[in-house]
Amino acid sequence: MSTVLTFRELPYARESLATVLSTTGAIGDDGVVVTDATLFYPHGGGQPGDRGVFITADGRTLTVHDTRKGDNGQVHHLLDPNHGLEAGQSVTQQIDWARRHAHMRMHTALHLLSVIVPHGVTGGSIGADRGRLDFDLGEASFDKDELSERLNRLIADDYPVASEWISEAELDAHPELVKTMSVAPPRGAGEIRMVRIGDIDYQPCGGTHVASTAEIGAVQVASIKNRGARNRRFTLTWAETPGGGQ
């Protein structure tokens, strides 16, 4: 039985009930717990797996250290060994919301970066404090201060962010929608999840995002570094205020 990805339709939910399906998995760690549904995003697409806790019916709090994709559509929650959970038990799932929300903000910001740097994406990663995209730039060059200005204008314009589904055939008919050069959208289910930012961006993505760009907050392009003859790494961080915070 696969895990229902509750976070996909309810990215702002912080707590939810779930039922344990099994306590073993292909990862081979007896700390793995599979539930029938999950608020925890499993590591993928450059976005880290969620952390948080499971709270049992008898009041125990069990730390979820990481979340990974399992086989057959299951999601593996990585707990400490000897957690004592058994199939059929109910648990309350609570995600580390501050960390997840930072991932959502940064993920959406990176989509905007791909708008103003219109080149193929060769890699990327998302963190709570910083994120990066690698681009195949060729001979093109960019100024980080100018990019920061443009990014923050897009953020302030408060574009709505939403997801929808299209068929694999529709995506095949419009290959230009795929910006990543090294990673293809997951296939096999017949449908591809798309993320739309107003009328400025539309691309395949399985990650979590904020509901509007203004929610991202101010960012800055902290660095642009060479990663090979054509490859350049653009790193984003949260913009610092005069007081030293965000």
Short mmCIF file of N, CA and C in Angstrom, two decimals, residues 164-178 187 190-192 194 202:
data_model
loop_
_atom_site.label_atom_id
_atom_site.label_comp_id
_atom_site.label_asym_id
_atom_site.label_seq_id
_atom_site.Cartn_x
_atom_site.Cartn_y
_atom_site.Cartn_z
N GLU A 164 -0.75 22.12 -10.55
CA GLU A 164 -1.77 21.43 -11.36
C GLU A 164 -1.11 20.21 -11.99
N TRP A 165 -1.90 19.42 -12.67
CA TRP A 165 -1.39 18.19 -13.28
C TRP A 165 -1.64 18.21 -14.79
N ILE A 166 -0.67 17.70 -15.53
CA ILE A 166 -0.86 17.49 -16.96
C ILE A 166 -0.43 16.06 -17.28
N SER A 167 -0.84 15.58 -18.44
CA SER A 167 -0.46 14.22 -18.83
C SER A 167 0.99 14.19 -19.29
N GLU A 168 1.59 13.02 -19.24
CA GLU A 168 2.95 12.87 -19.74
C GLU A 168 3.01 13.22 -21.23
N ALA A 169 1.95 12.91 -21.96
CA ALA A 169 1.90 13.23 -23.39
C ALA A 169 1.94 14.74 -23.61
N GLU A 170 1.23 15.49 -22.73
CA GLU A 170 1.25 16.95 -22.85
C GLU A 170 2.66 17.50 -22.62
N LEU A 171 3.35 16.94 -21.64
CA LEU A 171 4.72 17.39 -21.39
C LEU A 171 5.64 17.04 -22.56
N ASP A 172 5.43 15.85 -23.13
CA ASP A 172 6.23 15.44 -24.29
C ASP A 172 6.03 16.40 -25.46
N ALA A 173 4.83 16.95 -25.57
CA ALA A 173 4.54 17.88 -26.66
C ALA A 173 5.14 19.26 -26.41
N HIS A 174 5.55 19.53 -25.16
CA HIS A 174 6.14 20.83 -24.81
C HIS A 174 7.41 20.61 -23.99
N PRO A 175 8.45 20.07 -24.62
CA PRO A 175 9.69 19.77 -23.88
C PRO A 175 10.37 21.00 -23.31
N GLU A 176 10.03 22.18 -23.84
CA GLU A 176 10.65 23.41 -23.35
C GLU A 176 10.24 23.73 -21.91
N LEU A 177 9.19 23.07 -21.40
CA LEU A 177 8.76 23.31 -20.02
C LEU A 177 9.74 22.74 -19.00
N VAL A 178 10.56 21.78 -19.44
CA VAL A 178 11.53 21.16 -18.54
C VAL A 178 12.82 21.96 -18.57
N ARG A 187 8.31 9.75 -14.07
CA ARG A 187 7.26 9.25 -14.96
C ARG A 187 6.76 7.90 -14.51
N GLY A 190 1.53 8.44 -15.32
CA GLY A 190 0.66 8.98 -16.36
C GLY A 190 0.47 10.48 -16.29
N GLU A 191 0.75 11.08 -15.12
CA GLU A 191 0.56 12.52 -14.94
C GLU A 191 1.83 13.15 -14.37
N ILE A 192 2.01 14.42 -14.68
CA ILE A 192 3.15 15.19 -14.20
C ILE A 192 2.63 16.39 -13.42
N MET A 194 2.79 20.06 -12.15
CA MET A 194 3.35 21.31 -12.62
C MET A 194 3.14 22.40 -11.57
N TYR A 202 6.28 28.26 -15.37
CA TYR A 202 5.45 27.06 -15.41
C TYR A 202 6.38 25.90 -15.70
#
